[in-house]
Amino acid sequence: MKKTLSNRLKFTTGLLIGFLWVRFMLDLKISTEQVIYFSRGMEHNVKKGDEIQHHDHHHHSGENRSSAASSSQPTRILCWIMTGPKYLESRTKHIKGTWAKHCDKVLYMSSVKTDFPTVGLNVSEGRDNLYWKTIRAFQYIHQHHLDEADWFIKADDDTFVVIENLRYTLSKFDTEKPLYLGRRFAPFFRQGYMSGGAGYVLSKEALRRFVSGFSSGKCTHFSDIEDMALGQCMEKMQVEAADTRDVKNRQTFHAFPPELHLVRQPPRPLPWYLLYEYYNVVEGPGCCSDFVVSFHYISADQLYVLDYLTYHLRPYGYKYRFNPDEKTELAAA
Amino acid sequence: MLSEGGSFMKGVVMGGLFCLVLSLLGSFSPGTKSSTEDHHHHHVKAPSKDELNHLSNSEVQASSKQIQVYCVIMVQPKILPFWAAALDTWSKHCDEAVFYTSESSKALDAVDLNEKDEWARLRKALKHAYENAGDLRWFFVAQATTFAIIENLKYLVLTKDPSEPFYLGNVMKSGELEYVAYDSGIVLSYEALKRLVHVFQDEEQCPERGRALWKLSEEKQLAVCLKYKGVFAENGEDAHGKGLFNSKTVYNLISDSMKENPNNVVEGCCSDVAVTFSGMSPNQMQVMMFGVYRLRPYGHDFHDALAFYPPEGSDND
């Protein structure tokens, strides 16, 4: 009898203390889950919570960045923009205000040196001088900046480039090999050539060969058409044109604005702007990789729109359909 | 372990568990406390990181699955391309997407309201949605020219209780009346819709064919009717106070920002978790699907508190 009474008393006291203790813990604004874990002594779960809190202090809230390039050093990309004095205010200023910030090194190539800053190439302006500008630009880079980067991309002042995605695309290639990458066109040469407007990339070795091609006379200014002419020099110097499509064979470099590639089309003969394509043409959503590298004919306000869509606007919590790094991909359509 | 103090320990454990159970029951809708205050503040903000951290993982996961949105999309045969665009793009992310048309079209399926008057049509559509809601507790009313990101809508209302009256969007003011702009989308909680359907029966307070001297637009009519039932328009904003519902296109908003914030165009423009844009062409909507659901820089990973999965049978997201 006595035992039952004292047991009851102990039980009730315990009840009160248990209740108050948990109440106290909850008041400390520890989550209910953590309280359960605490009382079970599972401290490792609490530590996990602390980790997640640390990520909040990153630059973009809740974001975690990792470099695509494997182990040792991050891939350095030098960007050079083909521009001129009359476009600095209307176009180049906005390139500078958007994607150029992501390059490891950026050079604005013009006929005149300015405080923009632009490099003065000692070549006149005009469409017929584009290839001269290109030759002088690469020679300048070779002379002054060869060791500052691993890859060298040329873009126009109306090209939009996503440097992180370029870095990811390039991670599959070796910069010491003579390689030339971009949006591949088929005509004129056996291996085709890369679109100038979509932006093209030379590996370090390709840059060396381009410059030596001109010093030796193997390559010449035989045409005004910059991208085609460069393509010839690449072929002569045995620089290989590479395939930059993603694992689903979707293109990364694009010679036109997104609307011209992405909009669904009924089955139709190829429009004029896709007649040069080296690879099979896909119009509609399959045209383009999620990790797009470039679009062309992008006006100033469109640059900011693309910047907003790429780096800012996102569907919160969305698990992307295309995850090349995951072993099991989410079921595609 | 439980030797002599057996009863005592049992008591402690029981007391603690009892307290936990009470807390769980009381705090499962953590927004309930604040929501009654917010109603008079005219804005509803998306949860901040702190708020999300206060919720347990299991609460958040449950919310991701529980928040289901019924999309009411108002269309007409004369704007077929927009109808087709909505069908092929953003509406695929609604848990239930129902198209309501003024008159039937051979080309596409929709609930035929057979009604030319815009306000009467809206009423019919909302009544139909309420009657066919099933388990869905959030309603999003869009026009054919609206482009919406439903995941961001869910994020906005994550901690809000749909059994409370919510009427959210881009709030405009006309004299004394505050109403939600139609073109940038209207969000209604189940309770708000319930009260609305109820007041529809009151021909005095909420007439079907407006008896006012001049005709009020349907977006204002809606606000008037809801007001009678104590439901007020609230502006949907992100944690930084940026509006989430936009009555302009992305292009226009960026253009505006180029003039107003030339040195900080993108950050000064629009929210990272914007819910709607309005006035975009069907082609632009297809580009938006790519821009929102696919285009991103490799290597940027977000540790979001929610998880939403891509819809089945879709190739543009």
XYZ file of C-alpha atoms in Angstrom:
650
model
C 0.000 0.000 0.000
C 2.676 2.449 1.068
C 4.733 1.541 -1.942
C 1.869 2.331 -4.354
C 1.287 5.765 -2.763
C 4.954 6.742 -2.868
C 5.208 5.396 -6.420
C 2.222 7.505 -7.418
C 3.841 10.530 -5.832
C 7.109 9.864 -7.627
C 5.242 9.395 -10.878
C 3.335 12.644 -10.521
C 6.477 14.548 -9.580
C 8.216 13.011 -12.564
C 5.307 14.014 -14.787
C 5.522 17.605 -13.661
C 9.279 17.795 -14.015
C 9.206 16.081 -17.421
C 6.552 18.471 -18.673
C 8.285 21.576 -17.371
C 11.671 20.519 -18.697
C 10.365 19.978 -22.204
C 8.409 23.221 -22.009
C 11.648 24.990 -21.060
C 13.504 23.411 -23.964
C 10.807 24.457 -26.404
C 10.845 27.972 -25.067
C 14.518 28.166 -25.924
C 13.228 27.975 -29.519
C 14.892 24.703 -30.204
C 12.790 22.767 -32.678
C 10.628 19.926 -31.490
C 12.717 17.490 -33.462
C 15.905 18.633 -31.811
C 14.321 18.193 -28.401
C 13.488 14.613 -29.273
C 17.013 14.061 -30.502
C 18.511 15.676 -27.441
C 16.539 13.499 -25.140
C 17.556 10.467 -27.113
C 21.120 11.677 -27.065
C 21.359 11.785 -30.842
C 23.590 14.795 -31.023
C 24.823 14.252 -34.539
C 21.463 15.377 -35.935
C 21.792 18.698 -34.165
C 25.227 19.177 -35.689
C 23.694 18.720 -39.117
C 21.361 21.617 -38.366
C 24.369 23.793 -37.586
C 25.951 22.917 -40.916
C 22.891 24.036 -42.818
C 22.957 27.315 -40.916
C 26.557 27.897 -41.994
C 25.640 27.704 -45.660
C 23.389 30.705 -45.110
C 26.413 32.915 -44.807
C 27.360 32.260 -48.380
C 27.162 34.950 -51.014
C 23.824 33.846 -52.473
C 21.632 32.723 -49.583
C 21.417 28.979 -49.320
C 23.806 28.502 -52.202
C 26.776 26.260 -52.446
C 29.296 26.599 -55.268
C 31.624 23.949 -56.522
C 34.083 24.189 -59.371
C 33.583 21.960 -62.375
C 37.287 21.450 -63.001
C 38.365 18.360 -61.139
C 41.121 18.459 -58.597
C 44.170 20.745 -58.739
C 43.542 24.197 -60.223
C 40.395 25.940 -61.383
C 40.209 26.499 -65.156
C 41.059 30.115 -66.048
C 39.156 31.691 -68.878
C 40.235 34.819 -70.715
C 37.382 36.560 -72.541
C 37.971 39.025 -75.326
C 35.110 41.072 -76.715
C 35.188 42.380 -80.274
C 33.905 45.936 -80.100
C 34.426 49.500 -81.311
C 34.120 53.095 -80.075
C 30.568 53.620 -81.267
C 29.284 50.571 -79.350
C 30.881 51.167 -75.960
C 27.909 53.039 -74.541
C 25.099 51.101 -76.200
C 26.451 47.561 -75.980
C 29.841 46.966 -74.359
C 28.932 48.795 -71.167
C 26.196 46.231 -70.616
C 28.454 43.281 -71.376
C 30.681 44.676 -68.667
C 27.648 44.988 -66.375
C 26.559 41.403 -66.908
C 28.443 38.279 -67.932
C 31.977 39.671 -68.385
C 32.289 39.829 -64.602
C 32.465 36.039 -64.513
C 35.587 35.816 -66.710
C 38.934 35.387 -64.985
C 40.302 38.033 -67.336
C 38.416 40.235 -69.780
C 39.769 42.381 -72.613
C 37.721 44.722 -74.768
C 39.278 44.888 -78.233
C 38.775 48.038 -80.271
C 40.545 50.133 -82.858
C 41.380 52.706 -80.202
C 42.699 52.502 -76.655
C 40.381 54.138 -74.087
C 39.745 54.272 -70.348
C 36.782 51.930 -70.710
C 39.291 50.158 -70.721
C 39.728 49.047 -74.322
C 42.816 47.716 -76.034
C 43.766 49.671 -79.145
C 44.562 47.202 -81.932
C 45.784 49.679 -84.534
C 43.196 48.406 -87.004
C 40.404 50.542 -88.495
C 36.758 49.925 -87.695
C 34.366 48.292 -90.151
C 32.982 44.889 -91.084
C 35.791 44.269 -93.607
C 38.372 44.655 -90.877
C 36.930 42.092 -88.508
C 39.433 39.412 -89.381
C 42.361 41.858 -89.055
C 41.021 42.740 -85.619
C 40.793 39.074 -84.720
C 44.354 38.368 -85.852
C 45.742 41.362 -83.971
C 43.673 40.528 -80.886
C 44.989 36.971 -80.662
C 48.537 38.168 -81.300
C 48.159 40.719 -78.520
C 46.814 38.105 -76.122
C 49.549 35.671 -77.044
C 52.167 38.325 -76.417
C 50.821 39.743 -73.150
C 48.463 37.269 -71.504
C 49.290 33.743 -72.612
C 50.130 32.514 -69.127
C 47.183 34.170 -67.444
C 44.600 31.749 -68.763
C 43.995 28.219 -69.934
C 41.259 28.908 -72.502
C 40.602 31.920 -74.704
C 37.082 32.854 -75.785
C 36.222 35.426 -78.408
C 32.762 36.988 -78.219
C 30.927 39.826 -79.944
C 29.450 42.783 -78.084
C 26.022 41.238 -78.636
C 26.851 37.758 -77.394
C 25.653 36.500 -73.996
C 27.925 33.908 -72.357
C 27.477 31.840 -69.184
C 31.079 31.404 -68.053
C 30.319 28.731 -65.448
C 28.746 26.591 -68.130
C 31.663 27.260 -70.455
C 33.981 26.090 -67.715
C 31.897 22.950 -67.273
C 31.906 22.234 -71.023
C 35.666 22.776 -71.213
C 36.359 20.500 -68.258
C 36.080 17.520 -70.599
C 38.903 18.830 -72.805
C 42.667 19.283 -72.448
C 43.945 22.790 -73.095
C 47.366 21.533 -74.120
C 45.750 19.819 -77.071
C 45.110 21.886 -80.215
C 41.349 22.380 -79.834
C 38.820 24.839 -81.166
C 35.271 24.919 -79.797
C 31.970 26.695 -80.459
C 28.823 26.406 -82.576
C 29.940 24.208 -85.417
C 29.025 24.991 -89.011
C 29.572 22.507 -91.834
C 30.511 24.368 -95.020
C 33.885 25.138 -96.692
C 36.157 22.859 -94.699
C 36.245 19.174 -93.989
C 35.976 19.740 -90.266
C 33.743 22.783 -90.595
C 34.296 25.955 -88.587
C 32.851 27.796 -85.588
C 30.312 30.640 -85.703
C 31.859 33.985 -84.797
C 28.747 35.442 -83.186
C 28.089 32.455 -80.954
C 31.549 32.877 -79.495
C 34.401 30.421 -80.037
C 37.154 29.137 -77.800
C 40.786 28.354 -78.513
C 42.823 26.105 -76.266
C 46.270 27.318 -75.266
C 47.882 25.136 -77.896
C 45.414 26.319 -80.529
C 46.322 29.915 -79.725
C 50.021 29.152 -80.088
C 49.403 27.530 -83.454
C 47.193 30.369 -84.692
C 49.906 32.908 -83.911
C 52.708 30.788 -85.320
C 50.589 30.171 -88.422
C 50.660 33.900 -89.119
C 54.327 34.349 -88.309
C 55.240 31.492 -90.642
C 52.898 32.644 -93.388
C 50.941 29.415 -93.372
C 47.875 31.408 -92.389
C 47.027 34.645 -94.166
C 44.339 37.287 -94.278
C 42.747 35.758 -97.359
C 39.182 36.809 -96.531
C 37.196 39.373 -94.556
C 34.844 36.763 -93.148
C 36.353 36.411 -89.703
C 34.882 33.139 -88.491
C 35.272 31.283 -91.756
C 38.827 32.550 -92.303
C 39.876 31.572 -88.811
C 38.380 28.161 -89.468
C 40.719 27.726 -92.397
C 43.745 28.619 -90.319
C 42.649 26.147 -87.671
C 42.373 23.378 -90.212
C 45.751 24.245 -91.763
C 47.432 24.254 -88.368
C 45.769 20.952 -87.517
C 43.705 22.323 -84.683
C 40.783 19.983 -84.112
C 37.171 21.222 -84.131
C 35.460 19.762 -81.075
C 31.888 18.685 -80.305
C 30.544 20.788 -77.449
C 27.058 19.287 -77.223
C 26.011 17.957 -73.820
C 25.444 14.282 -72.923
C 21.966 14.480 -74.463
C 23.406 15.931 -77.695
C 21.936 19.326 -76.992
C 23.840 22.382 -78.159
C 25.601 24.723 -75.767
C 26.743 27.528 -78.101
C 23.999 29.272 -80.086
C 24.310 31.677 -82.982
C 20.870 33.255 -82.439
C 18.647 34.488 -79.608
C 16.806 31.920 -77.457
C 13.436 32.447 -79.138
C 14.736 31.302 -82.500
C 15.969 28.035 -81.087
C 13.552 27.175 -78.256
C 10.106 27.806 -79.693
C 8.360 24.637 -80.815
C 7.997 24.397 -84.550
C 5.810 22.115 -86.630
C 7.805 19.739 -88.841
C 9.245 21.948 -91.556
C 12.229 22.326 -93.870
C 15.225 23.935 -92.172
C 15.011 27.727 -91.976
C 17.886 29.639 -93.616
C 19.667 30.284 -90.338
C 20.026 26.593 -89.604
C 21.220 25.471 -93.019
C 24.905 25.660 -92.056
C 24.606 23.313 -89.075
C 27.246 20.585 -88.744
C 25.234 18.390 -86.399
C 21.590 17.267 -86.623
C 19.333 20.225 -86.067
C 16.804 20.190 -83.257
C 14.247 22.991 -82.976
C 12.202 23.424 -79.815
C 13.121 22.511 -76.224
C 15.652 19.875 -77.321
C 17.752 22.549 -79.076
C 19.560 23.681 -76.057
C 21.373 22.304 -73.083
C 20.297 23.368 -69.580
C 23.904 24.447 -69.190
C 23.805 26.827 -72.124
C 27.075 28.578 -72.970
C 26.000 31.304 -75.375
C 23.327 33.129 -77.352
C 23.903 35.764 -80.063
C 22.180 38.928 -81.357
C 21.412 39.884 -77.786
C 20.579 43.547 -77.250
C 21.497 45.401 -74.075
C 18.209 44.885 -72.235
C 18.153 41.256 -73.318
C 21.560 40.801 -71.683
C 20.072 41.803 -68.356
C 17.016 39.617 -68.917
C 19.227 36.596 -69.585
C 21.369 37.486 -66.578
C 18.227 37.584 -64.422
C 16.961 34.269 -65.798
C 20.330 32.542 -65.439
C 21.569 33.792 -62.086
C 18.501 35.009 -60.243
C 14.993 33.881 -61.115
C 14.409 30.284 -60.131
C 11.614 27.976 -58.988
C 12.185 27.586 -55.259
C 12.786 23.982 -54.229
C 12.638 22.640 -57.779
C 14.567 19.438 -58.425
C 15.940 19.951 -61.929
C 15.121 17.246 -64.444
C 18.617 17.216 -65.966
C 21.302 16.247 -63.480
C 24.343 15.004 -65.367
C 26.271 14.327 -62.187
C 23.676 12.162 -60.508
C 23.680 8.447 -61.082
C 19.969 8.125 -61.535
C 18.411 10.876 -63.574
C 14.829 11.928 -63.054
C 12.618 10.313 -65.674
C 12.592 12.440 -68.796
C 9.462 12.882 -70.909
C 18.407 2.158 -15.656
C 14.923 2.294 -14.252
C 15.681 0.577 -10.989
C 14.423 2.304 -7.897
C 13.222 5.588 -9.369
C 11.118 3.534 -11.812
C 7.888 5.399 -11.277
C 9.644 8.727 -11.170
C 11.381 8.157 -14.504
C 8.175 6.953 -16.040
C 6.587 10.153 -14.846
C 9.319 12.303 -16.368
C 9.066 10.571 -19.714
C 5.273 10.729 -19.739
C 5.303 14.397 -18.749
C 7.814 15.257 -21.416
C 5.967 13.364 -24.107
C 2.691 14.947 -23.125
C 4.226 18.389 -23.439
C 5.704 17.562 -26.845
C 2.405 16.278 -28.147
C 0.682 19.440 -27.002
C 3.325 21.551 -28.718
C 3.160 19.626 -31.957
C -0.595 19.973 -32.091
C -0.430 23.632 -31.240
C 2.454 24.580 -33.473
C 1.918 22.546 -36.608
C 0.592 25.601 -38.424
C 3.181 28.019 -37.154
C 1.690 30.793 -39.199
C -1.609 30.806 -37.342
C -0.398 33.187 -34.698
C 1.018 35.765 -37.073
C -1.609 35.475 -39.788
C -4.349 37.145 -37.797
C -2.020 40.090 -37.214
C -0.845 40.250 -40.856
C -4.348 40.592 -42.235
C -4.308 44.198 -41.202
C -0.828 44.809 -42.547
C -1.850 44.384 -46.201
C 1.161 42.337 -47.194
C 2.116 38.715 -46.979
C 5.791 37.874 -47.089
C 7.413 34.641 -48.154
C 9.041 32.827 -45.236
C 12.557 33.916 -44.347
C 15.446 31.549 -43.754
C 14.973 31.931 -39.998
C 11.320 30.997 -40.153
C 12.132 27.925 -42.212
C 14.866 26.896 -39.800
C 12.336 27.003 -36.960
C 10.238 24.370 -38.676
C 11.422 20.817 -38.387
C 12.480 18.929 -41.503
C 9.453 16.691 -41.342
C 7.089 19.655 -41.078
C 8.605 21.225 -44.150
C 8.563 18.018 -46.177
C 4.928 17.507 -45.251
C 4.140 21.069 -46.328
C 5.813 20.566 -49.707
C 3.418 17.746 -50.424
C 0.398 19.253 -48.735
C 0.294 22.606 -50.447
C -1.662 21.881 -53.575
C -2.741 24.547 -56.006
C -5.858 24.531 -58.173
C -5.271 26.828 -61.134
C -8.280 28.626 -62.593
C -7.217 29.769 -66.054
C -9.607 32.061 -67.888
C -9.430 31.716 -71.662
C -11.351 32.527 -74.833
C -11.255 31.095 -78.359
C -10.154 34.430 -79.786
C -6.841 34.176 -77.921
C -6.161 30.556 -78.781
C -2.341 30.940 -79.008
C -2.226 32.102 -75.361
C -4.502 29.289 -74.318
C -2.235 26.786 -76.051
C 0.849 28.394 -74.527
C -0.543 28.203 -70.980
C -1.441 24.568 -71.577
C 2.052 23.743 -72.827
C 4.008 25.772 -70.308
C 3.456 26.926 -66.747
C 0.069 25.317 -66.075
C 1.755 21.905 -66.052
C 3.126 22.809 -62.642
C -0.316 23.270 -61.076
C -1.609 20.310 -59.091
C -4.871 20.813 -60.934
C -5.096 23.136 -63.939
C -8.584 23.871 -65.210
C -9.307 26.103 -68.179
C -12.537 28.084 -68.186
C -13.746 29.533 -71.446
C -16.365 32.060 -72.464
C -17.457 29.790 -75.288
C -16.397 26.375 -76.482
C -13.663 25.823 -79.020
C -13.104 22.754 -81.171
C -9.354 23.135 -80.790
C -8.981 22.829 -77.031
C -10.811 21.416 -74.033
C -12.117 23.647 -71.292
C -15.031 24.105 -68.959
C -17.465 26.006 -71.128
C -19.064 28.700 -69.012
C -21.073 29.959 -71.951
C -20.931 33.476 -70.614
C -19.904 36.716 -72.267
C -19.954 38.952 -69.213
C -16.544 38.912 -67.567
C -17.695 39.244 -63.979
C -20.386 36.608 -64.362
C -17.812 34.363 -65.981
C -15.368 34.803 -63.136
C -18.091 34.036 -60.615
C -19.064 30.855 -62.421
C -15.473 29.743 -62.699
C -14.753 30.333 -59.027
C -17.921 28.546 -57.987
C -16.965 25.593 -60.179
C -13.474 25.546 -58.727
C -14.817 25.574 -55.176
C -17.175 22.689 -55.940
C -14.440 20.662 -57.621
C -11.583 21.475 -55.278
C -11.312 18.016 -53.748
C -8.441 18.188 -51.288
C -6.861 21.252 -52.807
C -6.774 24.257 -50.549
C -5.127 27.037 -52.584
C -6.577 28.629 -55.704
C -4.711 30.627 -58.297
C -6.743 32.627 -60.800
C -4.924 33.595 -63.986
C -5.652 35.120 -67.323
C -4.324 33.606 -70.519
C -1.648 36.296 -70.659
C -0.322 35.495 -67.196
C 2.856 33.469 -66.755
C 3.201 31.883 -63.324
C 5.830 29.958 -61.387
C 3.705 27.770 -59.140
C 6.633 26.568 -57.007
C 7.233 30.153 -55.915
C 3.546 30.542 -55.140
C 3.787 27.526 -52.869
C 6.864 28.992 -51.234
C 4.966 32.220 -50.547
C 2.090 30.479 -48.781
C 4.162 27.744 -47.183
C 3.539 28.823 -43.615
C 0.013 30.154 -44.184
C -3.102 28.265 -43.137
C -5.658 27.959 -45.952
C -8.478 27.719 -43.443
C -7.739 31.400 -42.864
C -8.962 33.866 -45.488
C -6.161 34.911 -47.848
C -6.564 37.042 -50.984
C -3.117 37.779 -52.385
C -1.416 39.246 -55.405
C -0.318 42.594 -56.754
C -2.388 45.011 -54.700
C -3.699 48.143 -56.386
C -5.674 50.973 -54.905
C -8.717 52.681 -56.377
C -9.996 55.338 -54.014
C -10.678 53.505 -50.793
C -10.774 50.099 -52.385
C -7.722 47.861 -52.329
C -7.920 45.052 -54.857
C -5.658 42.462 -56.426
C -4.756 43.049 -60.073
C -6.235 40.357 -62.293
C -3.501 40.158 -64.911
C -0.762 39.304 -62.446
C -2.776 36.509 -60.868
C -5.035 36.224 -57.826
C -4.381 33.804 -54.971
C -7.286 32.678 -52.805
C -7.139 30.352 -49.835
C -9.919 27.797 -49.396
C -11.513 29.878 -46.668
C -11.517 33.013 -48.804
C -13.096 31.156 -51.694
C -15.650 29.576 -49.375
C -16.704 32.985 -48.082
C -16.800 34.334 -51.613
C -19.045 31.562 -52.891
C -21.292 32.229 -49.921
C -21.558 35.944 -50.608
C -22.346 35.192 -54.276
C -25.788 34.201 -53.047
C -26.338 37.699 -51.686
C -27.697 39.743 -54.566
C -27.588 42.910 -52.462
C -23.933 42.818 -51.466
C -22.554 40.963 -54.442
C -24.833 41.147 -57.478
C -24.188 38.957 -60.460
C -24.910 41.670 -62.992
C -23.572 44.730 -61.150
C -26.252 47.268 -60.461
C -23.817 50.173 -60.027
C -24.208 53.217 -62.230
C -20.968 52.432 -63.915
C -19.652 48.965 -64.293
C -16.819 47.975 -61.995
C -14.118 45.815 -63.505
C -14.303 42.236 -62.318
C -11.097 42.511 -60.314
C -12.653 45.346 -58.294
C -15.982 43.555 -58.010
C -14.153 40.631 -56.531
C -12.508 42.847 -53.939
C -15.825 44.448 -53.000
C -17.545 41.092 -52.510
C -14.664 39.680 -50.493
C -14.554 42.767 -48.324
C -18.130 42.138 -47.214
C -16.958 38.841 -45.796
C -13.977 40.354 -44.044
C -11.394 39.297 -46.619
C -8.859 41.948 -47.592
C -6.350 42.213 -50.407
C -2.744 41.624 -49.388
C 0.399 42.251 -51.410
C 2.539 39.177 -52.022
C 6.215 39.922 -51.325
C 9.482 38.085 -50.849
C 11.457 38.160 -47.593
C 13.050 41.452 -48.730
C 9.738 43.155 -49.444
C 9.958 42.893 -53.261
C 6.639 42.337 -54.999
C 6.177 38.831 -56.365
C 3.218 39.436 -58.668
C 4.075 41.525 -61.716
C 1.630 43.144 -64.106
C 4.408 43.659 -66.660
C 6.665 41.402 -68.716
C 10.201 40.577 -67.607
C 11.462 42.654 -70.505
C 9.522 45.746 -69.427
C 10.603 45.373 -65.830
C 14.242 45.112 -66.827
C 13.866 48.104 -69.134
C 12.427 50.111 -66.258
C 15.276 49.025 -64.038
C 17.855 50.088 -66.616
C 16.504 53.609 -66.277
C 16.051 53.583 -62.526
C 19.061 51.534 -61.401
C 21.602 51.714 -64.238
C 24.397 50.418 -62.020
C 22.429 47.605 -60.477
C 19.917 46.623 -63.109
C 19.185 43.013 -62.261
C 19.278 43.217 -58.479
C 17.204 46.381 -58.547
C 14.592 44.755 -60.714
C 12.658 41.732 -59.713
C 12.554 39.090 -57.035
C 14.519 35.861 -57.389
C 11.359 34.015 -56.408
C 8.851 36.022 -58.460
C 5.508 34.298 -58.917
C 4.021 35.994 -61.982
C 4.668 38.147 -65.026
C 1.994 39.418 -67.335
C 1.630 40.281 -70.996
C 4.212 37.897 -72.394
C 3.647 36.461 -75.856
C 3.250 32.690 -76.340
C 6.790 32.473 -77.727
C 8.166 34.418 -74.803
C 6.406 31.998 -72.459
C 8.261 29.112 -74.073
C 11.539 30.958 -73.551
C 10.528 31.581 -69.923
C 10.021 27.853 -69.356
C 13.619 27.325 -70.391
C 14.868 30.335 -68.470
C 13.067 29.391 -65.253
C 13.109 25.596 -65.164
C 16.310 24.730 -67.012
C 18.824 27.494 -67.654
C 21.251 27.863 -64.773
C 25.002 28.156 -64.083
C 26.637 24.811 -63.428
C 27.874 24.438 -59.902
C 25.395 26.673 -58.086
C 23.417 24.487 -55.696
C 20.701 25.725 -53.416
C 19.837 24.119 -50.116
C 16.147 24.869 -50.310
C 13.889 23.787 -47.514
C 11.292 22.452 -49.966
C 11.366 19.882 -52.728
C 9.193 20.049 -55.840
C 9.548 17.553 -58.654
C 9.165 18.031 -62.417
C 5.764 17.071 -63.846
C 5.496 13.860 -65.822
C 5.215 13.833 -69.554
C 6.785 17.233 -70.062
C 9.873 18.065 -72.098
C 10.291 21.793 -71.658
C 10.991 21.983 -67.920
